[in-house]
């Protein structure tokens, strides 16, 4: 910080009318000698043990002392042939080279200078400095570098202010990046008006991983509006006399992603750190112990109408959009994207060890309905055995439940399903959680609703093999036929599982919902949703590496690359919208919740950074020798709120190939970088 303070003094000197050297000139332009003297005096006029070899210096002790010192520090190298040319007027590229060397600054991308429109005019010896300037101050210097323009005292003051302001931040950020030797970084911090604060590789493409959910949430807000709510309604298709509905009971599914047990009676929503959509994750848990809560509320309303019998069938109308499928990985496997999302269309199973070796495991099924019969073939294995070597624990049987799996999934003639769960679990070990993804969401909901109505004393029927003409049924969707309805929380709560928890399951559903509701396309909802996303990209300056139209799966989404600049452009736009505050609330908060709860809560920025993370571990193979390499990706994108209420948009991308995989090191580095920027802007 001493050098920063010294340069502030130099700034005062530059703006002062005092004549600082023998090389002052009437037109106000600085010479190379004058600028060298300024840097020397800003450093405290230090003595040098080195004598510069230049033969064109005067006997002026100030100039000689300055040039000797700066030559020793390799800030100045001369113009060749043992000349320094102290009387030569200072150009822009000369000043930037001297300042960059003075501060010890270097570009992250040496080719960044090529982004200047007049890059062909930049001298070879000035290209690194120009590249650094583009990365840091592209907003203040414009599209052209104008390397040969002459520098006045006022110009020099601006240049010194620019570099002295960011030099300490730049050095500190590069020290953090150096913790992960060989890592690749790209980032941009900017004010929402587009003014750049700091950037590295802002135009380089990176794999976004789950930060792409920034875009998914943005198009949902943009097209549906912050006050949007889903309305799941139940209609009768016949008259009601003496408590008997002479017709069908139709639940009209409208895409509510919280339908089931996500919403509590007090209006709060359940956001376990790793919910059931994370499948094989060892810390995955059910969303709720009451996974059919929404259906129970609808059944309560129907019973309150005095209905005690339904002579027709229980039907779920899932015609909002044509269902699709995706593979979410993480042990979840193939998943059906449907307008009916009862408990995320997941059946969770807690597998507990039996009381003795060889006994069947004990299952707890959430929710347990007639739709699915689970044949239990999980056996209790011997207890875990401590190997006594370095604290390593060897597991008997399948160890931590790694071998427990579903198999032999059969659709029965009546439309229900039977599946076998097999494997083994250690005696005395912790329970293991497994998830079954429902292949027929409407049948699952119909069977569950029928079961609940029966519990309420309402006689009803289901036929899971029957097809329905929803065009005919729509004639009954009127106010007079409405028997029950459930209004969902607003959009911010709908998006929290995707944003706070990073649920891929919810992510793949949103293009369908946007395309069907906002795009009014039930047949090709996902394609329509992605088309609307592409149109928003065009308006907000997002340039994906390939067109997103036509994407079919989450795996294909992961192949699309984006630049840090695209993310900050998009976030800058979001800041201008009426829904900005609502949107920011959906994001994980650094050091507090969601996927940022593993960041040190004691950092100055904790509680003031709202960002979506993206983490993935890829395995690559060298075809030549068959060796494999692990690549860890860790990204953040979002907003920083400063103490004065200002916001900063940022995107931070990193990838690393460690000797030993440790994603936490990358998360800590990202948190430290964001914290540095926060302190830089607030101190």
XYZ file of C-alpha atoms in Angstrom:
683
model
C 0.000 0.000 0.000
C 3.013 2.340 0.382
C 3.455 2.442 -3.372
C -0.237 3.203 -3.835
C 0.045 6.136 -1.388
C 3.157 7.358 -3.160
C 1.389 7.345 -6.493
C -1.441 9.385 -5.067
C 1.206 11.930 -4.114
C 2.474 11.776 -7.662
C -1.027 12.465 -8.874
C -1.086 15.650 -6.812
C 2.288 16.604 -8.199
C 1.137 16.104 -11.765
C -1.818 18.394 -11.292
C 0.323 20.984 -9.545
C 1.519 23.934 -11.618
C 5.020 23.585 -10.163
C 7.792 23.066 -12.725
C 9.257 19.690 -11.753
C 12.276 19.375 -14.027
C 14.553 21.020 -16.478
C 12.692 19.313 -19.301
C 9.381 21.184 -18.814
C 7.981 22.576 -22.023
C 5.559 25.332 -22.844
C 2.883 23.189 -24.533
C 2.170 21.119 -21.409
C 3.353 17.802 -22.830
C 5.509 15.576 -20.646
C 8.835 14.194 -21.717
C 10.212 10.763 -20.943
C 12.644 12.354 -18.522
C 9.921 14.232 -16.661
C 7.781 11.145 -16.301
C 10.744 9.144 -14.985
C 11.386 11.869 -12.445
C 7.771 11.772 -11.308
C 7.889 8.014 -10.660
C 11.187 8.378 -8.832
C 9.939 11.177 -6.590
C 6.716 9.226 -5.971
C 8.926 6.419 -4.641
C 10.617 8.747 -2.192
C 13.716 9.695 -4.228
C 15.549 6.437 -3.411
C 19.255 6.123 -4.136
C 20.500 3.525 -6.598
C 23.675 1.490 -6.592
C 23.423 1.137 -10.364
C 24.418 3.636 -12.997
C 22.306 3.511 -16.126
C 24.345 3.035 -19.337
C 22.579 5.809 -21.236
C 24.888 8.338 -22.859
C 22.311 11.055 -23.535
C 21.623 12.172 -19.957
C 22.402 15.652 -18.568
C 24.089 16.351 -15.285
C 20.712 17.169 -13.693
C 20.889 15.208 -10.447
C 17.113 14.652 -10.346
C 16.898 13.196 -13.807
C 20.031 11.115 -13.348
C 18.855 9.794 -9.985
C 15.433 8.941 -11.384
C 16.745 7.114 -14.419
C 19.355 5.179 -12.448
C 16.696 3.994 -9.972
C 14.141 3.046 -12.607
C 16.775 1.302 -14.702
C 17.816 -0.755 -11.674
C 14.154 -1.721 -11.147
C 13.814 -2.563 -14.893
C 11.082 0.025 -15.281
C 12.976 1.709 -18.124
C 15.204 -0.057 -20.645
C 15.996 2.812 -23.028
C 15.394 3.209 -26.736
C 18.443 1.261 -27.924
C 22.090 2.104 -28.620
C 22.549 3.159 -24.970
C 20.057 5.977 -25.407
C 17.117 6.946 -23.217
C 15.888 10.028 -25.145
C 14.866 12.032 -22.061
C 13.710 15.012 -24.160
C 11.415 12.908 -26.349
C 7.736 13.576 -25.769
C 5.987 10.853 -23.782
C 3.456 8.779 -25.740
C 0.574 6.766 -24.420
C 2.272 3.418 -24.979
C 5.501 4.651 -23.357
C 3.616 5.767 -20.245
C 1.653 2.538 -19.947
C 4.775 0.402 -20.358
C 6.642 2.321 -17.656
C 3.671 2.214 -15.273
C 3.021 -1.485 -15.886
C 6.649 -2.280 -15.104
C 6.625 0.065 -12.128
C 3.689 -1.774 -10.587
C 4.865 -5.201 -11.677
C 1.702 -5.778 -13.691
C 1.197 -8.246 -16.525
C -1.798 -9.320 -18.599
C -3.513 -12.608 -17.987
C -4.015 -12.991 -21.729
C -1.096 -11.589 -23.719
C -3.245 -11.455 -26.857
C -5.834 -9.162 -25.301
C -4.238 -6.170 -27.072
C -5.706 -7.520 -30.314
C -9.125 -6.297 -29.149
C -8.111 -2.699 -29.763
C -9.240 -1.492 -33.167
C -5.794 -0.004 -33.849
C -3.782 -2.929 -32.475
C -1.616 -2.962 -35.596
C -0.135 0.387 -34.500
C 0.979 -0.868 -31.085
C 4.753 -1.401 -30.814
C 5.964 -4.911 -30.073
C 7.492 -3.787 -26.776
C 4.176 -2.235 -25.694
C 1.834 -5.119 -26.461
C 1.903 -6.675 -22.986
C 1.087 -3.329 -21.431
C -1.699 -2.748 -23.942
C -3.093 -6.219 -23.250
C -3.120 -5.487 -19.538
C -4.845 -2.145 -20.099
C -7.530 -3.751 -22.215
C -8.242 -6.320 -19.498
C -8.538 -3.632 -16.823
C -9.712 -0.380 -18.343
C -11.424 -1.108 -21.628
C -14.375 1.133 -20.629
C -12.275 4.211 -19.935
C -9.957 4.113 -22.941
C -12.409 3.317 -25.697
C -12.110 0.983 -28.656
C -8.768 2.374 -29.830
C -5.505 2.410 -27.890
C -3.972 5.363 -29.777
C -0.446 4.284 -28.810
C 1.382 7.271 -30.343
C -0.770 10.013 -28.838
C 1.225 12.526 -26.809
C 0.727 12.642 -23.042
C 0.047 15.873 -21.151
C 0.443 16.365 -17.422
C -3.328 15.846 -17.041
C -3.247 12.703 -19.184
C -0.470 11.300 -17.016
C -2.529 12.001 -13.902
C -5.371 9.923 -15.306
C -3.065 7.065 -16.290
C -1.459 6.964 -12.859
C -4.852 7.060 -11.168
C -6.109 4.188 -13.309
C -3.217 1.844 -12.654
C -2.559 2.771 -9.047
C -6.187 2.078 -8.227
C -6.210 -1.486 -9.543
C -2.614 -2.580 -9.052
C -3.028 -3.830 -5.493
C -6.240 -5.661 -6.394
C -4.649 -7.197 -9.468
C -1.606 -8.469 -7.600
C -3.745 -9.905 -4.794
C -6.108 -11.686 -7.210
C -3.215 -13.230 -9.112
C -1.727 -14.461 -5.847
C -4.991 -16.286 -5.131
C -5.100 -17.782 -8.616
C -1.513 -18.947 -8.174
C -2.640 -21.208 -5.315
C -4.031 -23.514 -7.992
C -1.016 -23.966 -10.215
C -2.011 -24.348 -13.845
C -5.617 -23.282 -13.348
C -7.455 -21.265 -16.005
C -9.517 -18.240 -14.980
C -11.916 -15.837 -16.597
C -13.804 -13.108 -14.783
C -15.395 -9.717 -14.980
C -16.574 -7.363 -12.261
C -18.549 -4.369 -13.471
C -21.066 -1.782 -12.403
C -24.521 -2.322 -13.930
C -23.984 0.646 -16.250
C -21.258 -1.418 -17.942
C -18.275 0.319 -16.339
C -15.642 -2.359 -15.902
C -13.983 -2.737 -12.501
C -11.747 -5.702 -13.187
C -11.569 -8.423 -15.814
C -9.492 -11.358 -16.980
C -10.283 -13.331 -20.154
C -13.713 -11.734 -20.310
C -14.201 -12.830 -23.921
C -12.947 -16.416 -23.527
C -15.454 -19.265 -23.662
C -15.921 -21.447 -20.580
C -18.181 -24.316 -19.639
C -20.813 -22.634 -17.449
C -22.067 -25.715 -15.577
C -24.956 -24.668 -13.340
C -24.357 -20.946 -13.695
C -26.465 -21.268 -16.856
C -29.422 -21.293 -14.448
C -28.858 -17.538 -14.286
C -30.291 -17.453 -17.809
C -33.083 -19.938 -17.080
C -34.377 -17.886 -14.165
C -34.030 -14.699 -16.174
C -36.283 -15.864 -19.006
C -38.852 -17.120 -16.494
C -39.053 -13.676 -14.886
C -38.924 -11.880 -18.211
C -41.827 -13.796 -19.746
C -44.013 -14.777 -16.788
C -43.504 -11.811 -14.472
C -42.522 -11.692 -10.818
C -46.113 -12.013 -9.580
C -46.838 -15.151 -11.583
C -48.422 -18.043 -9.673
C -49.447 -21.529 -10.773
C -53.062 -22.507 -10.235
C -53.674 -26.245 -9.878
C -57.433 -26.653 -10.132
C -59.790 -29.620 -9.745
C -63.005 -29.759 -11.763
C -66.011 -32.045 -11.854
C -67.482 -33.138 -15.181
C -70.981 -33.860 -13.928
C -73.679 -32.722 -11.574
C -73.437 -33.121 -7.796
C -76.462 -34.424 -5.929
C -76.571 -35.660 -2.359
C -72.773 -35.680 -2.156
C -72.361 -37.724 -5.357
C -70.408 -36.365 -8.323
C -71.930 -37.973 -11.392
C -68.813 -37.654 -13.557
C -65.038 -37.544 -13.470
C -62.826 -35.589 -11.122
C -60.131 -33.831 -13.176
C -56.984 -32.319 -11.736
C -55.693 -29.747 -14.228
C -51.904 -29.719 -13.929
C -50.342 -26.339 -14.684
C -46.631 -26.974 -14.104
C -46.360 -26.098 -10.394
C -42.828 -27.226 -9.462
C -43.572 -26.997 -5.728
C -46.586 -29.304 -5.870
C -46.359 -32.040 -3.235
C -44.591 -31.391 0.052
C -42.315 -28.471 -0.785
C -44.570 -25.749 0.695
C -45.194 -25.721 4.444
C -48.477 -24.611 6.041
C -46.889 -21.286 7.063
C -45.952 -20.551 3.439
C -42.227 -21.270 3.802
C -40.667 -23.804 1.475
C -38.419 -26.755 2.188
C -34.917 -26.385 0.760
C -32.749 -29.179 2.150
C -29.136 -28.681 1.128
C -29.234 -31.791 -1.078
C -32.793 -32.774 -1.843
C -33.981 -35.973 -3.489
C -33.225 -34.670 -6.982
C -29.518 -35.310 -6.253
C -30.106 -39.067 -6.218
C -26.926 -40.888 -5.269
C -25.364 -37.947 -3.423
C -24.506 -39.299 0.048
C -26.222 -36.347 1.745
C -29.407 -36.416 -0.366
C -32.639 -36.377 1.664
C -36.376 -36.179 0.949
C -37.881 -32.750 0.441
C -40.460 -33.373 3.158
C -41.890 -36.013 5.448
C -45.281 -35.029 4.019
C -44.656 -35.412 0.266
C -48.326 -35.464 -0.770
C -49.336 -32.344 1.143
C -50.753 -30.531 -1.896
C -53.064 -33.434 -2.760
C -54.241 -33.619 0.841
C -55.179 -29.941 0.705
C -57.156 -30.430 -2.520
C -58.886 -33.486 -1.022
C -59.766 -31.437 2.070
C -61.452 -28.796 -0.100
C -63.384 -31.448 -2.011
C -64.572 -33.069 1.198
C -65.605 -29.644 2.469
C -67.937 -29.390 -0.528
C -69.816 -32.358 0.880
C -68.729 -34.775 -1.853
C -68.652 -38.379 -0.645
C -68.598 -40.295 -3.922
C -67.203 -39.855 -7.417
C -68.848 -42.148 -9.930
C -66.371 -41.394 -12.684
C -62.586 -41.617 -12.616
C -59.808 -39.591 -11.058
C -58.015 -37.969 -14.023
C -54.912 -35.802 -14.246
C -54.933 -33.488 -17.256
C -51.267 -33.170 -18.231
C -51.887 -31.521 -21.595
C -50.257 -28.170 -20.760
C -47.302 -29.390 -22.796
C -46.186 -32.591 -24.457
C -44.016 -34.464 -21.985
C -40.316 -34.901 -22.643
C -37.458 -36.782 -21.016
C -33.911 -36.058 -19.894
C -31.114 -37.759 -18.020
C -30.135 -35.750 -14.971
C -27.211 -37.902 -13.843
C -26.339 -37.956 -10.112
C -28.089 -41.307 -9.849
C -31.449 -39.851 -10.828
C -31.262 -41.214 -14.369
C -33.968 -40.693 -16.961
C -36.547 -38.164 -15.862
C -39.912 -37.314 -17.402
C -40.615 -33.586 -17.654
C -44.332 -33.215 -17.092
C -46.932 -30.544 -16.218
C -47.712 -32.595 -13.098
C -44.834 -32.462 -10.611
C -46.018 -34.349 -7.549
C -43.067 -34.439 -5.138
C -40.875 -33.752 -8.176
C -42.186 -37.105 -9.485
C -39.726 -38.850 -7.213
C -40.355 -41.647 -4.727
C -37.692 -41.729 -2.046
C -36.706 -44.843 -0.118
C -34.802 -44.894 3.148
C -33.005 -48.213 3.440
C -32.212 -49.160 7.040
C -30.201 -52.210 8.128
C -32.110 -55.076 9.732
C -31.565 -56.236 13.291
C -29.081 -58.965 12.359
C -26.774 -60.066 9.544
C -28.690 -61.740 6.726
C -32.028 -60.165 7.585
C -33.894 -58.014 5.055
C -33.320 -54.288 5.239
C -36.140 -52.117 6.556
C -37.636 -49.719 4.008
C -39.343 -46.382 4.544
C -41.031 -45.188 1.350
C -41.865 -41.506 0.748
C -44.523 -41.332 -0.547
C -45.995 -44.803 -0.359
C -48.868 -45.153 -2.825
C -50.619 -47.944 -4.760
C -48.798 -46.757 -7.895
C -45.523 -48.478 -6.959
C -44.863 -51.793 -5.270
C -41.255 -52.257 -4.134
C -39.909 -55.783 -3.706
C -37.263 -55.635 -1.003
C -34.186 -57.759 -1.731
C -31.706 -55.671 0.246
C -29.972 -57.752 2.915
C -28.090 -56.764 6.031
C -24.326 -57.309 5.655
C -21.704 -57.608 8.411
C -20.731 -54.414 10.224
C -18.083 -52.081 8.877
C -14.557 -53.053 9.872
C -11.875 -50.508 10.770
C -8.734 -51.424 8.868
C -6.611 -49.514 11.352
C -4.444 -47.959 8.622
C -4.454 -44.192 8.517
C -8.017 -44.101 9.773
C -9.292 -45.831 6.621
C -12.530 -47.691 7.180
C -13.204 -50.780 5.095
C -16.871 -51.522 4.619
C -18.358 -54.968 4.547
C -20.882 -55.823 1.877
C -21.524 -52.907 -0.478
C -20.174 -50.369 1.967
C -22.167 -47.095 2.497
C -24.967 -48.505 0.366
C -23.097 -48.170 -2.897
C -24.586 -51.396 -4.241
C -28.206 -50.638 -3.408
C -30.118 -50.147 -6.630
C -33.490 -50.457 -8.333
C -33.900 -53.123 -10.998
C -36.550 -55.116 -12.876
C -38.939 -52.182 -13.213
C -42.198 -53.643 -14.567
C -45.404 -51.965 -15.695
C -48.344 -54.069 -14.552
C -51.490 -54.623 -16.659
C -53.473 -52.201 -14.471
C -50.971 -49.381 -15.018
C -49.249 -49.660 -11.657
C -45.583 -50.577 -11.421
C -43.426 -53.083 -9.554
C -39.708 -52.630 -8.986
C -37.072 -54.548 -7.045
C -34.567 -52.874 -4.766
C -31.474 -55.005 -4.183
C -28.009 -54.901 -2.672
C -26.847 -54.920 0.916
C -26.293 -52.548 3.826
C -23.989 -52.835 6.806
C -25.382 -53.859 10.175
C -25.349 -50.855 12.476
C -24.610 -48.525 9.597
C -26.381 -45.309 8.686
C -29.526 -45.536 6.552
C -29.091 -45.122 2.806
C -31.382 -42.942 0.694
C -32.361 -44.018 -2.815
C -34.705 -42.413 -5.311
C -37.069 -43.844 -7.886
C -38.036 -41.505 -10.723
C -41.614 -41.939 -11.812
C -41.951 -42.912 -15.497
C -45.680 -41.988 -15.729
C -46.287 -38.835 -13.683
C -50.017 -38.584 -14.403
C -50.675 -42.185 -13.327
C -48.606 -41.628 -10.180
C -50.659 -38.557 -9.268
C -53.965 -40.259 -10.092
C -53.157 -43.243 -7.881
C -51.999 -40.992 -5.041
C -55.067 -38.729 -5.295
C -57.387 -41.748 -5.322
C -55.686 -43.101 -2.197
C -56.039 -39.782 -0.354
C -59.680 -39.317 -1.336
C -60.395 -42.794 -0.021
C -58.677 -41.818 3.241
C -61.051 -38.843 3.413
C -64.007 -41.195 3.046
C -64.656 -40.266 -0.585
C -65.419 -43.240 -2.815
C -63.697 -42.901 -6.198
C -62.304 -44.852 -9.156
C -59.149 -44.809 -11.270
C -58.223 -46.407 -14.544
C -54.505 -45.950 -15.147
C -54.613 -47.546 -18.601
C -57.304 -45.324 -20.032
C -56.515 -42.482 -22.470
C -58.414 -39.220 -22.315
C -59.645 -36.607 -24.767
C -58.568 -33.455 -22.981
C -60.160 -31.235 -25.616
C -63.553 -32.522 -24.497
C -62.676 -32.281 -20.819
C -61.690 -28.603 -21.223
C -65.359 -27.763 -21.729
C -65.856 -28.433 -18.017
C -63.073 -26.115 -16.815
C -65.460 -23.393 -15.692
C -66.042 -21.575 -12.439
C -69.256 -23.469 -11.747
C -67.448 -26.819 -12.068
C -64.478 -25.788 -9.920
C -64.272 -27.988 -6.819
C -60.832 -27.146 -5.419
C -57.717 -25.190 -6.279
C -54.235 -24.612 -4.998
C -52.499 -21.313 -5.745
C -48.735 -21.604 -5.634
C -46.283 -19.124 -4.112
C -44.893 -16.496 -6.468
C -42.083 -17.016 -8.933
C -39.245 -16.279 -6.514
C -40.166 -19.365 -4.462
C -40.676 -21.482 -7.556
C -37.119 -20.704 -8.654
C -35.383 -21.260 -5.313
C -34.896 -25.049 -5.665
C -33.138 -24.431 -8.986
C -31.137 -21.420 -7.810
C -30.416 -22.088 -4.126
C -30.007 -25.868 -4.427
C -29.001 -26.069 -8.106
C -31.666 -28.659 -8.930
C -31.183 -29.898 -12.497
C -34.594 -31.476 -12.329
C -36.259 -28.073 -12.073
C -33.877 -26.559 -14.597
C -34.969 -28.823 -17.444
C -38.628 -28.137 -16.676
C -38.493 -24.353 -17.080
C -38.069 -24.170 -20.883
C -41.201 -26.332 -21.184
C -43.141 -24.121 -18.779
C -42.035 -20.875 -20.429
C -42.702 -22.220 -23.933
C -46.134 -23.568 -23.018
C -47.450 -20.678 -20.908
C -45.667 -17.573 -22.204
C -45.072 -18.989 -25.682
C -48.502 -20.632 -25.971
C -47.037 -23.744 -27.568
C -48.124 -27.000 -25.969
C -46.800 -29.259 -28.712
C -43.208 -27.965 -28.922
C -42.939 -26.217 -25.586
C -39.242 -26.762 -24.969
C -38.253 -25.597 -28.443
C -40.434 -22.514 -28.031
C -38.961 -21.817 -24.592
C -35.412 -21.998 -25.919
C -36.338 -19.777 -28.857
C -37.573 -17.167 -26.398
C -34.344 -17.574 -24.440
C -32.331 -17.012 -27.626
C -34.300 -13.842 -28.336
C -33.522 -12.590 -24.830
C -29.850 -13.403 -25.408
C -29.899 -11.242 -28.515
C -31.336 -8.303 -26.571
C -28.957 -8.605 -23.622
C -25.607 -9.213 -25.299
C -25.247 -12.926 -24.560
C -23.302 -14.795 -27.244
C -23.270 -18.588 -26.722
C -20.652 -20.645 -28.512
C -23.364 -22.454 -30.505
C -27.043 -21.667 -31.094
C -29.243 -22.947 -28.276
C -32.270 -23.485 -30.497
C -32.873 -27.184 -31.025
C -31.235 -28.355 -27.806
C -33.014 -31.423 -26.450
C -31.282 -32.499 -23.232
C -29.383 -31.152 -20.263
C -26.279 -32.895 -21.608
C -26.561 -30.810 -24.771
C -27.056 -27.679 -22.682
C -23.778 -28.429 -20.927
C -21.966 -28.369 -24.285
C -22.807 -24.714 -24.876
C -20.011 -22.380 -23.757
C -20.297 -18.762 -22.620
C -17.942 -15.902 -21.848
C -17.717 -13.960 -18.584
C -18.769 -10.888 -20.589
C -22.000 -12.600 -21.668
C -22.928 -13.223 -18.047
C -22.194 -9.686 -16.873
C -24.109 -8.287 -19.862
C -27.117 -10.405 -18.889
C -26.845 -9.507 -15.212
C -26.499 -5.822 -16.068
C -29.815 -6.077 -17.893
C -31.492 -7.868 -14.986
C -30.458 -5.029 -12.708
C -32.606 -2.628 -14.757
C -35.775 -4.744 -14.524
C -38.682 -4.378 -12.078
C -38.050 -7.915 -10.875
C -34.387 -7.408 -9.939
C -34.923 -7.547 -6.160
C -37.058 -10.679 -6.437
C -34.521 -12.278 -8.734
C -31.573 -11.574 -6.448
C -33.382 -13.172 -3.496
C -33.496 -16.504 -5.324
C -29.690 -16.680 -5.502
C -27.474 -18.409 -2.927
C -25.988 -15.945 -0.436
C -22.256 -16.195 0.173
C -21.472 -17.702 3.563
C -25.173 -18.044 4.373
C -27.197 -20.521 2.342
C -27.599 -22.685 -0.734
C -24.527 -23.700 -2.668
C -22.545 -20.837 -1.100
C -22.985 -21.953 2.496
C -19.547 -23.583 2.410
C -17.796 -20.203 2.075
C -16.306 -18.671 5.227
C -19.136 -16.662 6.831
C -16.559 -14.370 8.477
C -15.358 -12.857 5.204
C -16.279 -9.164 4.880
C -18.366 -9.877 1.770
C -20.324 -12.782 3.300
C -24.006 -11.962 3.391
C -23.558 -9.360 0.639
C -22.875 -11.583 -2.383
C -25.766 -13.202 -4.257
C -24.536 -15.641 -6.869
C -25.334 -18.837 -8.721
C -22.571 -21.393 -8.642
C -21.641 -24.043 -11.146
C -19.516 -27.016 -10.186
C -18.682 -30.097 -12.178
C -15.923 -32.672 -12.320
C -15.047 -33.937 -15.785
C -12.852 -36.864 -16.755
C -10.859 -36.629 -19.976
C -8.747 -39.322 -21.617
C -5.572 -38.949 -23.637
C -6.212 -41.110 -26.693
C -2.495 -41.546 -27.344
C -1.511 -43.114 -24.030
C -4.848 -43.825 -22.362
C -4.111 -41.638 -19.341
C -7.020 -39.920 -17.672
C -7.203 -36.391 -16.346
C -9.683 -34.892 -13.931
C -10.837 -31.351 -14.628
C -12.706 -29.499 -11.894
C -14.886 -26.565 -12.917
C -16.026 -24.001 -10.358
C -17.971 -20.919 -11.443
C -19.879 -18.049 -9.824
C -22.115 -15.388 -11.366
C -24.311 -12.818 -9.688
C -24.311 -9.586 -7.714
C -22.335 -7.915 -4.939
C -24.192 -5.407 -2.780
C -21.931 -2.670 -1.403
C -22.541 -0.924 1.947
C -23.797 2.215 0.176
C -26.483 0.198 -1.638
C -24.700 0.059 -4.997
C -24.596 -3.249 -6.835
C -21.788 -4.846 -8.798
C -22.376 -7.575 -11.361
C -19.779 -10.266 -11.769
C -18.955 -13.596 -13.344
C -16.031 -15.757 -12.286
C -15.038 -18.941 -14.115
C -12.246 -21.349 -13.255
C -11.071 -24.791 -14.261
C -8.277 -26.825 -12.770
C -6.605 -30.207 -13.187
C -5.323 -31.103 -9.715
C -3.146 -34.010 -8.659
C -5.798 -34.783 -6.050
C -9.402 -33.623 -6.654
C -10.370 -30.972 -4.120
C -13.211 -28.753 -5.269
C -13.252 -26.955 -1.915
C -9.899 -25.304 -2.715
C -11.432 -23.742 -5.829
C -14.506 -22.628 -3.901
C -12.317 -20.985 -1.279
C -10.254 -19.244 -3.969
C -13.394 -17.920 -5.675
C -14.736 -16.647 -2.355
C -11.443 -14.927 -1.577
C -11.392 -13.194 -4.974
C -14.946 -11.914 -4.593
C -14.119 -10.786 -1.076
C -11.072 -8.880 -2.355
C -13.198 -6.977 -4.865
C -15.744 -6.194 -2.151
C -13.036 -4.789 0.131
C -11.425 -2.917 -2.750
C -14.701 -1.129 -3.481
C -15.578 -0.395 0.138
C -12.238 0.627 1.682
